[in-house]
Short mmCIF file of C-alpha atoms in Angstrom, two decimals:
data_model
loop_
_atom_site.label_atom_id
_atom_site.label_comp_id
_atom_site.label_asym_id
_atom_site.label_seq_id
_atom_site.Cartn_x
_atom_site.Cartn_y
_atom_site.Cartn_z
CA UNK A 1 3.99 -41.58 -42.43
CA UNK A 2 4.30 -38.96 -40.40
CA UNK A 3 1.57 -37.13 -37.80
CA UNK A 4 0.04 -34.49 -39.50
CA UNK A 5 -0.24 -31.71 -36.08
CA UNK A 6 -2.40 -29.36 -36.63
CA UNK A 7 -2.69 -26.40 -34.10
CA UNK A 8 -5.33 -23.33 -33.83
CA UNK A 9 -3.56 -19.81 -33.73
CA UNK A 10 -5.25 -19.38 -29.98
CA UNK A 11 -2.77 -22.30 -29.43
CA UNK A 12 -0.33 -21.07 -30.89
CA UNK A 13 0.11 -17.37 -29.69
CA UNK A 14 -0.23 -19.13 -25.92
CA UNK A 15 3.04 -20.97 -27.53
CA UNK A 16 4.64 -17.83 -29.05
CA UNK A 17 3.50 -15.76 -25.62
CA UNK A 18 1.65 -12.62 -27.97
CA UNK A 19 -2.16 -12.14 -28.26
CA UNK A 20 -4.33 -14.41 -30.90
CA UNK A 21 -4.80 -10.35 -31.45
CA UNK A 22 -0.37 -10.01 -32.82
CA UNK A 23 -1.07 -12.96 -35.17
CA UNK A 24 -3.50 -12.45 -37.26
CA UNK A 25 -1.59 -9.52 -37.50
CA UNK A 26 0.81 -11.25 -38.54
CA UNK A 27 -1.36 -13.42 -40.73
CA UNK A 28 -2.05 -9.68 -43.10
CA UNK A 29 1.67 -7.96 -42.60
CA UNK A 30 4.38 -10.82 -42.31
CA UNK A 31 2.37 -13.23 -44.39
CA UNK A 32 2.93 -15.95 -41.69
CA UNK A 33 1.61 -19.36 -42.65
CA UNK A 34 -2.25 -19.83 -41.84
CA UNK A 35 -4.86 -21.05 -43.14
CA UNK A 36 -8.46 -21.83 -42.54
CA UNK A 37 -9.64 -25.10 -42.33
CA UNK A 38 -13.63 -25.37 -42.48
CA UNK A 39 -13.62 -21.37 -41.66
CA UNK A 40 -11.25 -21.37 -38.75
CA UNK A 41 -7.70 -19.59 -38.72
CA UNK A 42 -4.68 -23.23 -38.62
CA UNK A 43 -1.56 -23.27 -38.33
CA UNK A 44 1.23 -26.83 -38.75
CA UNK A 45 3.53 -26.11 -36.28
CA UNK A 46 6.63 -27.15 -38.38
CA UNK A 47 5.82 -24.94 -40.73
CA UNK A 48 5.82 -22.53 -38.02
CA UNK A 49 9.36 -23.12 -36.97
CA UNK A 50 10.48 -22.23 -40.31
CA UNK A 51 8.81 -19.06 -40.27
CA UNK A 52 10.36 -18.34 -36.61
CA UNK A 53 13.57 -19.74 -38.72
CA UNK A 54 13.02 -16.97 -41.54
CA UNK A 55 12.66 -13.92 -39.20
CA UNK A 56 15.47 -14.29 -37.03
CA UNK A 57 17.51 -14.98 -40.25
CA UNK A 58 16.39 -11.27 -41.51
CA UNK A 59 16.67 -10.31 -37.76
CA UNK A 60 20.06 -10.78 -38.00
CA UNK A 61 20.19 -9.94 -41.73
CA UNK A 62 19.42 -6.15 -40.62
CA UNK A 63 21.47 -6.02 -37.51
CA UNK A 64 24.55 -6.76 -40.04
CA UNK A 65 23.72 -4.63 -42.49
CA UNK A 66 22.86 -1.88 -39.37
CA UNK A 67 26.67 -2.65 -38.10
CA UNK A 68 28.30 -2.70 -41.01
CA UNK A 69 26.81 1.11 -41.80
CA UNK A 70 28.38 2.69 -37.91
CA UNK A 71 24.54 1.73 -36.73
CA UNK A 72 22.44 4.21 -38.33
CA UNK A 73 20.64 3.53 -40.73
CA UNK A 74 20.70 4.39 -44.59
CA UNK A 75 18.11 6.03 -45.79
CA UNK A 76 17.48 6.40 -49.55
#
């Protein structure tokens, strides 16, 4: 069985080059994969890697959609 790694938000924010405030915002607004353990927010690095990959894929899809529309956003 592999070792489970759990990190605190402060460590994760530092690794990602952002503030804890930004990470809290991602938890609220962007489905950031964090959980509370004994009242303290924690993350699992493998979940963060998957989340970042999904964010990159979404950004690439949006960039591709924008390029196919002549570089302009389409509004409904």
